[in-house]
CSV table of C-alpha atoms and ligand atoms in Angstrom, one decimal:
chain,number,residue,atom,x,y,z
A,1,UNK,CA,-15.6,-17.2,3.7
A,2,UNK,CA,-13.5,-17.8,0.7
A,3,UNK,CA,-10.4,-19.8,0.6
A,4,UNK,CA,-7.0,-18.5,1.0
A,5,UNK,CA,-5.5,-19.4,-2.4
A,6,UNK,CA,-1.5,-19.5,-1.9
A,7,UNK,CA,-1.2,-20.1,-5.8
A,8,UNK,CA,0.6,-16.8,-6.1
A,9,UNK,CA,4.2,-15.3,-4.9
A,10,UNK,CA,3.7,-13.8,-2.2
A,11,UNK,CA,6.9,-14.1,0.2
A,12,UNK,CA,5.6,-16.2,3.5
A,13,UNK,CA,6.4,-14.0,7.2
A,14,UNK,CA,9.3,-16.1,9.3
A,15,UNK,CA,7.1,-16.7,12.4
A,16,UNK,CA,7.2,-14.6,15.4
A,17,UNK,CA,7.9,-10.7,15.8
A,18,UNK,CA,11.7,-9.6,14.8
A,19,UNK,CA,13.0,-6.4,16.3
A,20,UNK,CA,14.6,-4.2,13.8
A,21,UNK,CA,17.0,-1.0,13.9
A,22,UNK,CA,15.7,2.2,12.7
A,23,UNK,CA,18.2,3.6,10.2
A,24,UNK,CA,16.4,6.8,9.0
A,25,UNK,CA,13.0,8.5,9.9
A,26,UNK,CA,12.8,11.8,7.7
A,27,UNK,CA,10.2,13.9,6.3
A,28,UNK,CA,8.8,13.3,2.8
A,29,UNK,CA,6.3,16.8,2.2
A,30,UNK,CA,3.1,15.8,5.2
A,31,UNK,CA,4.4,12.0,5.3
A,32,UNK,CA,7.4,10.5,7.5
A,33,UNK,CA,9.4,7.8,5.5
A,34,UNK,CA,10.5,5.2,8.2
A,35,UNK,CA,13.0,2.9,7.4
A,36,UNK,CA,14.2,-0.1,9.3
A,37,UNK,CA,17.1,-2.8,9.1
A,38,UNK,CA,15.2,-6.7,9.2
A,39,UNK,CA,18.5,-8.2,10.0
A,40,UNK,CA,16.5,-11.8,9.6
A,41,UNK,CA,13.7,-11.1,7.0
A,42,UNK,CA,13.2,-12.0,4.0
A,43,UNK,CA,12.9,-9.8,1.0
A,44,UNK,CA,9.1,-9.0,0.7
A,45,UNK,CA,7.1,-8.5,-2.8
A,46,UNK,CA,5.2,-5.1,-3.9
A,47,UNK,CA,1.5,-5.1,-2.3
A,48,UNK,CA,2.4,-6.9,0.7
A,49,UNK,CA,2.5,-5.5,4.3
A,50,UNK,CA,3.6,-5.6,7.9
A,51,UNK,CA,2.3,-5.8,11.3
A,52,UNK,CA,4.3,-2.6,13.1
A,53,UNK,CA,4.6,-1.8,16.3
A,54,UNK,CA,7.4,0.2,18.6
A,55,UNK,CA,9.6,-0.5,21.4
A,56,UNK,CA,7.3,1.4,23.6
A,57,UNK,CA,3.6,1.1,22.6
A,58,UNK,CA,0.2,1.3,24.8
A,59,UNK,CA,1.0,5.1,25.7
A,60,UNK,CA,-1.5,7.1,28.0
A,61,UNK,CA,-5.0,5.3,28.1
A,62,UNK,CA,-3.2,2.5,26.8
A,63,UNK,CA,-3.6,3.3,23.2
A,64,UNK,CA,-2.3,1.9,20.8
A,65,UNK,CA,-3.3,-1.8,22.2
A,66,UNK,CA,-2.4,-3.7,18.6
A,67,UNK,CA,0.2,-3.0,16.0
A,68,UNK,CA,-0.9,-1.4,12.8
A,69,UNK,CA,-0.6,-2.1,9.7
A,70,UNK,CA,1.7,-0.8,6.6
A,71,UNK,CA,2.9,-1.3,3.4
A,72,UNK,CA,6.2,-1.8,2.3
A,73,UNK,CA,7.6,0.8,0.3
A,74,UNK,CA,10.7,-0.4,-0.4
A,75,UNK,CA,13.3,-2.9,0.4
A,76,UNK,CA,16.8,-3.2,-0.8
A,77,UNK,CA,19.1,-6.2,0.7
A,78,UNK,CA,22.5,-6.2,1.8
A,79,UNK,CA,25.0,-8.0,3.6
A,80,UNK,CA,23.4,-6.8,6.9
A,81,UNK,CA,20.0,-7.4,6.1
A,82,UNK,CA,17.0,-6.1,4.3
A,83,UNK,CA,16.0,-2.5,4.9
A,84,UNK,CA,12.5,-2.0,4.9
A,85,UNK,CA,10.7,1.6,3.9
A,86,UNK,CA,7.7,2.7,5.4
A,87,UNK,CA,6.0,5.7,3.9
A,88,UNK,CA,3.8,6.6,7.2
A,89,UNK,CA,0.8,9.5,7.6
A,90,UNK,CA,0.5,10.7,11.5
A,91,UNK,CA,-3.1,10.1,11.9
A,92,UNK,CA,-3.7,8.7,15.5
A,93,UNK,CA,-1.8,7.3,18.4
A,94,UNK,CA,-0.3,4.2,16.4
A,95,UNK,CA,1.0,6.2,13.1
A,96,UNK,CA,1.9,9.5,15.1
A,97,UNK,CA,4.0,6.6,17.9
A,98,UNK,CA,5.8,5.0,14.7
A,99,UNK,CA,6.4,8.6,12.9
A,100,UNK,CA,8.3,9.5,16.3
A,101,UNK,CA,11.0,6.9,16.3
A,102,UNK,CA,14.5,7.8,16.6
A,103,UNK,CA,17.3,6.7,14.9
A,104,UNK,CA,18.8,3.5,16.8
A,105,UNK,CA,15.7,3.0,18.3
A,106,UNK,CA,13.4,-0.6,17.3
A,107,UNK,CA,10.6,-1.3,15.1
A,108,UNK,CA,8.8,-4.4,16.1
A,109,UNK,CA,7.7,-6.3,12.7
A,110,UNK,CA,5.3,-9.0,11.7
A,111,UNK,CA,5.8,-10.3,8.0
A,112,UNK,CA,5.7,-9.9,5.0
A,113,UNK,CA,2.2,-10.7,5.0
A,114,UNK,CA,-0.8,-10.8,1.7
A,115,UNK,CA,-0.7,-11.4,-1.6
A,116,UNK,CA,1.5,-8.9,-3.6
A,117,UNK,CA,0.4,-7.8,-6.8
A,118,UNK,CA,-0.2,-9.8,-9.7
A,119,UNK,CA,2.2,-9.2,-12.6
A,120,UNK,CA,1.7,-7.5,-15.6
A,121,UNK,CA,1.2,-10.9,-17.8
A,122,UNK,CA,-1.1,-12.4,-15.4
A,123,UNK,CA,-3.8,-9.2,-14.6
A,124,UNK,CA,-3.7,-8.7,-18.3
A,125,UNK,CA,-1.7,-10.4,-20.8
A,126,UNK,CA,-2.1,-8.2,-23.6
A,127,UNK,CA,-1.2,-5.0,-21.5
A,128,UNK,CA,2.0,-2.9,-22.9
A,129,UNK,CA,2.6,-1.7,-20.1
A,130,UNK,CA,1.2,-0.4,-16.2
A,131,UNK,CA,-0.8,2.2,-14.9
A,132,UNK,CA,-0.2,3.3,-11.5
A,133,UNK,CA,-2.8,5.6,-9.8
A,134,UNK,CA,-2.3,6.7,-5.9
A,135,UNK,CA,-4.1,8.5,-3.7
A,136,UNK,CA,-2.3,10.2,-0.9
A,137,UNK,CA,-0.3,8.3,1.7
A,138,UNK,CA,-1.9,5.1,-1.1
A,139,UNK,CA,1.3,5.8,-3.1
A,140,UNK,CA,3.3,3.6,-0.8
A,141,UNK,CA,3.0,0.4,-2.9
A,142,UNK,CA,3.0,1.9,-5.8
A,143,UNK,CA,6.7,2.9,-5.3
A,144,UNK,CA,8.0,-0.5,-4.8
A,145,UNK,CA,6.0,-2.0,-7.7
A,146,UNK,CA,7.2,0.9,-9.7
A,147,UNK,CA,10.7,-0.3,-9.1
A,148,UNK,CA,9.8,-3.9,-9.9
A,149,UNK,CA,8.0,-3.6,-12.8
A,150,UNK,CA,10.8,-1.1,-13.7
A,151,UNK,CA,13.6,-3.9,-12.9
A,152,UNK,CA,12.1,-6.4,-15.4
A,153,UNK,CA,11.3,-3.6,-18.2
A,154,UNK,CA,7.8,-3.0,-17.8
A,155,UNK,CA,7.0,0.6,-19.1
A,156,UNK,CA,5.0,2.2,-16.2
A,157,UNK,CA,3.4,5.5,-15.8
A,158,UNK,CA,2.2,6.7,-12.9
A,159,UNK,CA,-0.8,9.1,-11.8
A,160,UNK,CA,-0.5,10.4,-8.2
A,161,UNK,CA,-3.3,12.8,-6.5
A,162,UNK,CA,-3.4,14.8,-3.5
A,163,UNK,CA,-5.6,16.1,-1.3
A,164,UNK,CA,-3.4,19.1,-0.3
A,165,UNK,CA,-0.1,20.2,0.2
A,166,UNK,CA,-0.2,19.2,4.0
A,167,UNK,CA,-1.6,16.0,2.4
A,168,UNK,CA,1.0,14.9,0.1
A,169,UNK,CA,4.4,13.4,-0.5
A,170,UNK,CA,6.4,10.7,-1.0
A,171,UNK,CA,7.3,12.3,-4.7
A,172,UNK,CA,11.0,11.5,-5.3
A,173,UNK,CA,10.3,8.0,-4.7
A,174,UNK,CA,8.8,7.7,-8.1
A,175,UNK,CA,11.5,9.8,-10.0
A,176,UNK,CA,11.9,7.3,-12.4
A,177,UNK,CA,8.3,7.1,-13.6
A,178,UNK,CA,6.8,8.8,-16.1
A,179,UNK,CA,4.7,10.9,-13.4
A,180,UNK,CA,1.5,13.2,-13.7
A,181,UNK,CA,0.3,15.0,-10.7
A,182,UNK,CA,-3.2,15.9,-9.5
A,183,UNK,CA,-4.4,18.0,-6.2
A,184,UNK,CA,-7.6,18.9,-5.1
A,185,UNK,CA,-5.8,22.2,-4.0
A,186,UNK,CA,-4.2,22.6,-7.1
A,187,UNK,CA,-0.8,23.0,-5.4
A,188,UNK,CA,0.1,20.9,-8.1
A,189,UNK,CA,-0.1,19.3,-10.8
A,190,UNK,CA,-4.3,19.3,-12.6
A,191,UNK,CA,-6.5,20.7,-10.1
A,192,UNK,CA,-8.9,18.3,-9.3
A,193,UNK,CA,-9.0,13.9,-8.9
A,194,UNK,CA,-6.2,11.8,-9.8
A,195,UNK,CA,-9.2,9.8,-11.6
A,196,UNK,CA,-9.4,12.5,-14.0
A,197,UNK,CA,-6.2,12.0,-15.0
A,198,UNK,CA,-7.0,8.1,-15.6
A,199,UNK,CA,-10.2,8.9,-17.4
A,200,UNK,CA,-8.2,10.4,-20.1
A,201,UNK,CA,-5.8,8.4,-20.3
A,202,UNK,CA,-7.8,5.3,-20.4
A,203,UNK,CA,-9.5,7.6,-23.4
A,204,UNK,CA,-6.3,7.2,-25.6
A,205,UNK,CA,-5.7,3.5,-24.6
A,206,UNK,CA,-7.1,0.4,-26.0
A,207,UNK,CA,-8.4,-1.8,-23.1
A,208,UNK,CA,-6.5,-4.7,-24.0
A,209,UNK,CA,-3.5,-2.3,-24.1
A,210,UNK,CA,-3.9,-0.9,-20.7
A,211,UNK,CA,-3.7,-2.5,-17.1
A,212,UNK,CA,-4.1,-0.7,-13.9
A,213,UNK,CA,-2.4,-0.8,-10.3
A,214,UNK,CA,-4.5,1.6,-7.7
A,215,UNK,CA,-3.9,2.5,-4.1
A,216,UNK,CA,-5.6,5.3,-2.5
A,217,UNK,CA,-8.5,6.2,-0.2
A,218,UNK,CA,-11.6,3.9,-1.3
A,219,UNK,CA,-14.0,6.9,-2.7
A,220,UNK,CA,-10.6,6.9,-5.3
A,221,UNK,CA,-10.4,3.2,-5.3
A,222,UNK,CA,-14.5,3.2,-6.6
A,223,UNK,CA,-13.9,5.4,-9.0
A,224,UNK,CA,-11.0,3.5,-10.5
A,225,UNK,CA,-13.1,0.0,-10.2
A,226,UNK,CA,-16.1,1.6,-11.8
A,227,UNK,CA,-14.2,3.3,-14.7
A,228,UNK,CA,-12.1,0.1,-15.2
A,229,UNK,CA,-15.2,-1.7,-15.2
A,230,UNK,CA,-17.0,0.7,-17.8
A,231,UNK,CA,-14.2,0.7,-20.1
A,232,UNK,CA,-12.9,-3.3,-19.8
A,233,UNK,CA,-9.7,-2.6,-18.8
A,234,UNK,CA,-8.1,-5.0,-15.9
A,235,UNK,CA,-7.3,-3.4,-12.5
A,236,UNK,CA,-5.8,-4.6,-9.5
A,237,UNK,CA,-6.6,-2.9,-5.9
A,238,UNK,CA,-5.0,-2.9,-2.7
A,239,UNK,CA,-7.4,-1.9,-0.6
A,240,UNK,CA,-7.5,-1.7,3.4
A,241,UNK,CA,-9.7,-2.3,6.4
A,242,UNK,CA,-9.1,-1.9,10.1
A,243,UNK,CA,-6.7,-5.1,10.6
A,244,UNK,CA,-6.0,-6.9,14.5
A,245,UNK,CA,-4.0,-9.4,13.7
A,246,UNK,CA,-2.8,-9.1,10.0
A,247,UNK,CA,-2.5,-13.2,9.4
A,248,UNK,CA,-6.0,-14.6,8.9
A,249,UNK,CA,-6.7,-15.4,12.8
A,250,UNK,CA,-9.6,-12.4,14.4
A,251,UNK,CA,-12.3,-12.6,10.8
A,252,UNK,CA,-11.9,-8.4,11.2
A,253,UNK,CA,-11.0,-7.5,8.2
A,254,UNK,CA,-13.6,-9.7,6.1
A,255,UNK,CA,-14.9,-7.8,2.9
A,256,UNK,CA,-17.9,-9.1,0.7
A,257,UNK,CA,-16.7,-10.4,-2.8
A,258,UNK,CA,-18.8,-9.7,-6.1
A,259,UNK,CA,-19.6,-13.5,-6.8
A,260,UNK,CA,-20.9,-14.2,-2.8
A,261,UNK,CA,-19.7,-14.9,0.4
A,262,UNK,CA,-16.3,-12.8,2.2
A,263,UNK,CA,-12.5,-12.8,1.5
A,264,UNK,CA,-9.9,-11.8,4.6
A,265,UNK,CA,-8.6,-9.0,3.3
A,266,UNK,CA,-5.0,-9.8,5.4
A,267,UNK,CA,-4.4,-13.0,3.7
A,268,UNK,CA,-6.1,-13.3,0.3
A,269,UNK,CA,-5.5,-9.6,0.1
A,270,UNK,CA,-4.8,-6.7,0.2
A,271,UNK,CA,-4.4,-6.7,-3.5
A,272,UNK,CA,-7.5,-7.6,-4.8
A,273,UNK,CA,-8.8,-8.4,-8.7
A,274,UNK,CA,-11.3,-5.1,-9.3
A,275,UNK,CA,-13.6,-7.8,-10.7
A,276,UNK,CA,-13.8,-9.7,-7.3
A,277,UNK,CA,-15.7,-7.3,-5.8
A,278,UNK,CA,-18.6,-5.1,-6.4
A,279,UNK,CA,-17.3,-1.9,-4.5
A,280,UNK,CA,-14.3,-0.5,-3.3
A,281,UNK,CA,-16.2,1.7,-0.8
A,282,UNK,CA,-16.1,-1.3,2.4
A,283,UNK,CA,-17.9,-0.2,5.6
A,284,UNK,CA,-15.1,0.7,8.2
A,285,UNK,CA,-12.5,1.6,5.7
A,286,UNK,CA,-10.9,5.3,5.3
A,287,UNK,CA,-9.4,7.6,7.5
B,1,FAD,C1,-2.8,-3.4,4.3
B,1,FAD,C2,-2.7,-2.0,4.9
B,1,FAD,C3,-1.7,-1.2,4.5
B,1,FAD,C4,-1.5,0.1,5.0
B,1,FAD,N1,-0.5,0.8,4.6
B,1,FAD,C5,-0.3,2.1,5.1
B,1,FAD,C6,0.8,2.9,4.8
B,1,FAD,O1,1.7,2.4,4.0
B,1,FAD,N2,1.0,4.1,5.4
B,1,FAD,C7,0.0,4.6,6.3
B,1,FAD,O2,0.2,5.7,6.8
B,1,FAD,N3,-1.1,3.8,6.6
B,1,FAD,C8,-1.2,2.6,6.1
B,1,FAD,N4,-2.3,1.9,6.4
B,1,FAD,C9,-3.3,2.4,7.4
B,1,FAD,C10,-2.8,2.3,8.8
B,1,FAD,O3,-2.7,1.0,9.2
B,1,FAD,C11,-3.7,3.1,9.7
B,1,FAD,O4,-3.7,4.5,9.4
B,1,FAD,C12,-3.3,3.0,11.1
B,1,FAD,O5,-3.7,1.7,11.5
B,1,FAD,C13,-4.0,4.0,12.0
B,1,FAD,O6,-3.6,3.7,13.3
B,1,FAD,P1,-3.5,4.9,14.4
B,1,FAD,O7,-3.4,4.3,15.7
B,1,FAD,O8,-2.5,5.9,14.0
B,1,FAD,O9,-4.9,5.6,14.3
B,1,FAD,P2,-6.4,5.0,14.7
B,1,FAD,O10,-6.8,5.9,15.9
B,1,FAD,O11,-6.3,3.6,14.9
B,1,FAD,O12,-7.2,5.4,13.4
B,1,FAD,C14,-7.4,6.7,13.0
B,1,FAD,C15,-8.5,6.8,12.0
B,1,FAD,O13,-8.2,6.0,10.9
B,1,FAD,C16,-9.2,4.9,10.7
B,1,FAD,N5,-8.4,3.7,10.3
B,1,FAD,C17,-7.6,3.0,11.1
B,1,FAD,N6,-7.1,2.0,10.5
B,1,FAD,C18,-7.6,2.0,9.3
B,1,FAD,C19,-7.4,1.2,8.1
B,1,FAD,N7,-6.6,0.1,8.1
B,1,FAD,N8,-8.1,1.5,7.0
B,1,FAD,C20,-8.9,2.5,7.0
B,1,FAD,N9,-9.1,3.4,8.0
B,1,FAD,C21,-8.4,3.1,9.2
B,1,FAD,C22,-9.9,4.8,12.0
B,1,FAD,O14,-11.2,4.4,11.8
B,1,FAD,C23,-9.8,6.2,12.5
B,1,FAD,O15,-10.8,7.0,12.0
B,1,FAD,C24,-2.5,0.6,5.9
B,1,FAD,C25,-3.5,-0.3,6.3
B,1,FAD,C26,-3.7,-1.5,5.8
B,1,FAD,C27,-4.8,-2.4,6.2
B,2,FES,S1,-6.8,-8.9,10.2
B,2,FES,FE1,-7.3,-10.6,11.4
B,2,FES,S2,-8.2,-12.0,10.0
B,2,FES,FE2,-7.5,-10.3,8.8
């Protein structure tokens, strides 16, 4: 097993669970956006996550039995706390419990936890600028980096894809980018992968120039590692595996690394070098 390195800014969880207030819960195309008040959090970093879990949680059967986990998609801080965005797709009894809470009702949390992404001068120095690509409910890191890179100046572009309408959304939280659309549908945008969309535009970039951020289902995730890889250019995944506990403790979310041996995905993840490991495509992974 490989050994956390903590040589990078990631913002360190408070210990213990914090019940939060949950401000807004509204619609965003097939998604939910969840957002909650962390009266007592700190303000997390793009890439990393949170352990989730409602009020009320083991429904009939008992499921869920563990919290899930998220990314944040935003945070903004105020005088009354941080509020933290969740961009959430209903997909079993954990998602579909968390998509279903009311306003005034609590959202347990656990973090921030990972790594957060690298920045743009440390995954590739010589990189004018970022390249975001997302697939599906995988835009929801992309839309707080998107803001950071955007708060220090970093031109960005972003490439989201869809599977289909019922599949998609999340949109206006990248109005700022410069944005290009892909669905398998072809509701919108270029009928087809959002890894078309990168293949061409890795075509007009020098690989020195260009530096990628990805998110998405792994089958996208491969393709972006393996046409990174072809083409030299430095990419950055956040990937995801089943997690139990989120911090390092239950060995569940172990994924083989390129060089040897297994990293924990929770803690020196989930935003991984694309060089660190030979596949994106990790047994267990992907609704
Ligand atoms: C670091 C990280 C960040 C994530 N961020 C988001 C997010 O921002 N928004 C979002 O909607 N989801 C996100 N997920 C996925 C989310 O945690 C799972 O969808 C959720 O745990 C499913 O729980 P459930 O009880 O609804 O469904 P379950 O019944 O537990 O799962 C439904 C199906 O999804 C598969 N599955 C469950 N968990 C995962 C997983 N982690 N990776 C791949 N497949 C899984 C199961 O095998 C099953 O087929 C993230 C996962 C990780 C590890
Ligand atoms: S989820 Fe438990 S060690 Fe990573």
């Amino acid at each position: 097993m490989a050994q956390p390195s903590l040589a990078d800014d990631r913002v360190l969880a408070p210990f213990g669970r914090r019940d939060c207030e949950v401000v807004a819960n509204e619609a965003t195309g097939g998604y939910r956006v969840v957002s909650a008040l962390d009266a007592h959090g700190p303000v997390p970093r793009a890439g990393q996550f949170y352990m989730l879990t409602g009020e009320r949680w083991g429904g009939e059967g008992g499921r869920p039995y563990l919290p899930r986990a998220f990314s944040v998609a935003e945070a903004e801080a105020s005088h009354r706390g941080v509020r933290l965005d969740f961009v959430l797709e209903p997909i079993g009894p954990g998602t579909r419990r968390l998509a279903g809470l009311g306003v005034g009702e609590t959202l347990r949390v656990t973090g921030p936890l990972g790594r957060p992404f690298s920045a743009l001068a440390a995954l590739a120095p010589n990189a004018a600028g970022a390249i975001l690509v997302g697939g599906g409910i995988g835009i929801a890191p992309l839309a707080i980096l998107r803001r950071e890179l955007a708060d220090r100046g970093i031109p960005q572009r972003a490439l989201l894809g869809f599977r289909d309408r019922a599949h998609s959304g999340g949109l206006e939280l990248f109005r700022c980018s410069e944005l290009r659309l892909a669905s398998e549908d072809g509701h919108t945008g270029h009928q087809g992968y959002v890894t078309d969309l990168l293949a061409v535009m890795l075509e007009g970039d020098d690989a020195d120039s260009a530096a990628v951020y990805a998110c998405g289902p792994p089958a996208m995730l491969e393709a972006v590692r393996a046409l990174c890889a072809e083409r030299g250019v430095a990419a950055e995944l956040a990937m995801e595996t089943p997690m139990a506990c989120g911090f390092g403790s239950c060995f569940g979310c172990a994924v083989p690394l390129a060089a040897g041996g297994y990293m924990r995905l929770c803690v020196d993840g989930p935003t991984v070098n694309a060089a660190d490991v030979e596949s994106a495509l990790i047994e267990g992974s992907g609704h």
